PDB file of C-alpha atoms in Angstrom:
ATOM      1  CA  MET A 843       0.000   0.000   0.000  1.00 63.00           C
ATOM      2  CA  ILE A 844       2.799   2.470   0.894  1.00 67.00           C
ATOM      3  CA  LEU A 845       4.671   1.684  -2.343  1.00 72.00           C
ATOM      4  CA  ASN A 846       1.534   2.437  -4.345  1.00 93.00           C
ATOM      5  CA  ALA A 847       1.037   5.661  -2.388  1.00 95.00           C
ATOM      6  CA  ALA A 848       4.643   6.684  -3.103  1.00 95.00           C
ATOM      7  CA  ALA A 849       4.178   5.935  -6.820  1.00 96.00           C
ATOM      8  CA  ASN A 850       1.024   8.050  -6.884  1.00 97.00           C
ATOM      9  CA  GLY A 851       2.846  10.765  -4.947  1.00 97.00           C
ATOM     10  CA  LYS A 852       5.656  10.737  -7.498  1.00 97.00           C
ATOM     11  CA  LYS A 853       3.145  11.476 -10.273  1.00 97.00           C
ATOM     12  CA  THR A 854       1.774  14.459  -8.342  1.00 97.00           C
ATOM     13  CA  TYR A 855       5.309  15.596  -7.491  1.00 98.00           C
ATOM     14  CA  LYS A 856       6.284  15.563 -11.176  1.00 97.00           C
ATOM     15  CA  MET A 857       3.204  17.611 -12.077  1.00 96.00           C
ATOM     16  CA  LEU A 858       3.310  20.223  -9.311  1.00 96.00           C
ATOM     17  CA  CYS A 859       6.516  20.178  -7.282  1.00 97.00           C
ATOM     18  CA  VAL A 860       9.429  19.353  -9.587  1.00 97.00           C
ATOM     19  CA  VAL A 861       9.437  22.833 -11.136  1.00 97.00           C
ATOM     20  CA  CYS A 862      10.641  24.364  -7.845  1.00 97.00           C
ATOM     21  CA  HIS A 863      11.968  21.460  -5.754  1.00 97.00           C
ATOM     22  CA  GLY A 864      13.783  19.774  -8.649  1.00 98.00           C
ATOM     23  CA  ALA A 865      13.670  16.251 -10.042  1.00 97.00           C
ATOM     24  CA  LYS A 866      15.516  14.789  -7.052  1.00 97.00           C
ATOM     25  CA  GLY A 867      14.004  17.076  -4.401  1.00 98.00           C
ATOM     26  CA  LYS A 868      17.142  19.144  -3.848  1.00 97.00           C
ATOM     27  CA  GLY A 869      15.361  22.489  -4.171  1.00 97.00           C
ATOM     28  CA  ASP A 870      17.095  23.184  -7.465  1.00 97.00           C
ATOM     29  CA  GLY A 871      14.164  23.317  -9.891  1.00 97.00           C
ATOM     30  CA  VAL A 872      14.202  25.954 -12.616  1.00 97.00           C
ATOM     31  CA  GLY A 873      11.066  27.632 -11.269  1.00 96.00           C
ATOM     32  CA  GLY A 874      12.634  28.119  -7.869  1.00 94.00           C
ATOM     33  CA  SER A 875      15.852  29.758  -9.034  1.00 92.00           C
ATOM     34  CA  GLY A 876      14.516  33.296  -8.601  1.00 93.00           C
ATOM     35  CA  LEU A 877      12.578  32.668  -5.388  1.00 96.00           C
ATOM     36  CA  THR A 878      13.474  33.975  -1.947  1.00 95.00           C
ATOM     37  CA  PRO A 879      13.687  31.954   0.140  1.00 96.00           C
ATOM     38  CA  LYS A 880      14.829  29.149  -2.125  1.00 96.00           C
ATOM     39  CA  PRO A 881      12.684  25.999  -2.282  1.00 97.00           C
ATOM     40  CA  THR A 882      13.398  23.516   0.471  1.00 96.00           C
ATOM     41  CA  ASN A 883      15.843  20.699  -0.187  1.00 97.00           C
ATOM     42  CA  LEU A 884      13.573  17.755   0.621  1.00 98.00           C
ATOM     43  CA  ILE A 885      16.343  15.173   0.949  1.00 97.00           C
ATOM     44  CA  THR A 886      18.078  16.770   3.929  1.00 97.00           C
ATOM     45  CA  ALA A 887      18.037  15.145   7.352  1.00 96.00           C
ATOM     46  CA  GLU A 888      16.286  18.278   8.638  1.00 96.00           C
ATOM     47  CA  VAL A 889      13.286  17.669   6.383  1.00 97.00           C
ATOM     48  CA  GLN A 890      13.348  13.885   6.571  1.00 97.00           C
ATOM     49  CA  SER A 891      13.361  13.974  10.391  1.00 97.00           C
ATOM     50  CA  GLN A 892      10.097  15.949  10.475  1.00 98.00           C
ATOM     51  CA  THR A 893       6.914  14.072  11.210  1.00 98.00           C
ATOM     52  CA  ASP A 894       4.521  13.291   8.388  1.00 98.00           C
ATOM     53  CA  GLY A 895       2.037  15.606  10.081  1.00 98.00           C
ATOM     54  CA  ALA A 896       4.502  18.511  10.080  1.00 98.00           C
ATOM     55  CA  ILE A 897       5.194  18.096   6.364  1.00 98.00           C
ATOM     56  CA  PHE A 898       1.470  17.749   5.665  1.00 98.00           C
ATOM     57  CA  TRP A 899       0.779  20.990   7.551  1.00 98.00           C
ATOM     58  CA  LYS A 900       3.482  22.839   5.607  1.00 97.00           C
ATOM     59  CA  MET A 901       2.010  21.672   2.295  1.00 97.00           C
ATOM     60  CA  GLU A 902      -1.453  22.636   3.458  1.00 96.00           C
ATOM     61  CA  GLU A 903      -0.556  26.084   4.768  1.00 97.00           C
ATOM     62  CA  GLY A 904       2.343  27.027   2.510  1.00 95.00           C
ATOM     63  CA  ARG A 905       4.899  29.699   3.269  1.00 92.00           C
ATOM     64  CA  PRO A 906       5.699  32.437   0.796  1.00 93.00           C
ATOM     65  CA  PRO A 907       6.794  32.021  -1.866  1.00 94.00           C
ATOM     66  CA  MET A 908       5.236  28.520  -1.684  1.00 94.00           C
ATOM     67  CA  ALA A 909       1.479  28.650  -1.976  1.00 94.00           C
ATOM     68  CA  SER A 910      -0.986  26.809   0.216  1.00 97.00           C
ATOM     69  CA  TYR A 911      -2.043  23.549  -1.388  1.00 96.00           C
ATOM     70  CA  LYS A 912      -5.053  23.008   0.885  1.00 97.00           C
ATOM     71  CA  THR A 913      -7.534  23.576  -1.927  1.00 96.00           C
ATOM     72  CA  VAL A 914      -5.270  22.616  -4.856  1.00 95.00           C
ATOM     73  CA  ILE A 915      -4.174  19.112  -3.864  1.00 97.00           C
ATOM     74  CA  PRO A 916      -6.760  16.779  -2.297  1.00 97.00           C
ATOM     75  CA  GLU A 917      -5.867  15.469   1.168  1.00 97.00           C
ATOM     76  CA  LYS A 918      -5.223  11.900  -0.035  1.00 97.00           C
ATOM     77  CA  LYS A 919      -2.805  13.163  -2.680  1.00 97.00           C
ATOM     78  CA  ARG A 920      -0.923  15.253  -0.076  1.00 98.00           C
ATOM     79  CA  TRP A 921      -0.386  12.092   2.012  1.00 97.00           C
ATOM     80  CA  GLU A 922       0.805  10.298  -1.131  1.00 97.00           C
ATOM     81  CA  LEU A 923       3.256  13.145  -1.742  1.00 97.00           C
ATOM     82  CA  ILE A 924       4.643  12.665   1.751  1.00 97.00           C
ATOM     83  CA  ASN A 925       5.143   8.969   1.013  1.00 96.00           C
ATOM     84  CA  TYR A 926       7.085   9.942  -2.099  1.00 97.00           C
ATOM     85  CA  ILE A 927       9.137  12.597  -0.282  1.00 98.00           C
ATOM     86  CA  ARG A 928      10.222   9.873   2.146  1.00 97.00           C
ATOM     87  CA  THR A 929      11.794   8.001  -0.790  1.00 96.00           C
ATOM     88  CA  LEU A 930      14.080  10.975  -1.517  1.00 95.00           C
ATOM     89  CA  LYS A 931      16.322  10.449   1.534  1.00 87.00           C
ATOM     90  CA  GLN A 932      20.062  10.913   1.100  1.00 63.00           C
TER      91      GLN A 932
END
């Protein structure tokens, strides 16, 4: 079940997140190059040590320049994204 969720999360990531967070989650996407602060590097121990709930909340609420995804990404898809983000560990 978790593998399927991660695969679904990867699809959403490629559609919505890769532009800023980069293909490997390092925060080096072309859309994020001019942003301040820079997009978060999702593979760092700092991010990976956060609880799923903390990451979910950050996706839901956003923080400029990242928008809130509460109404853009359905709740189930946000949890799938978290499952995918967990696969990006260093």
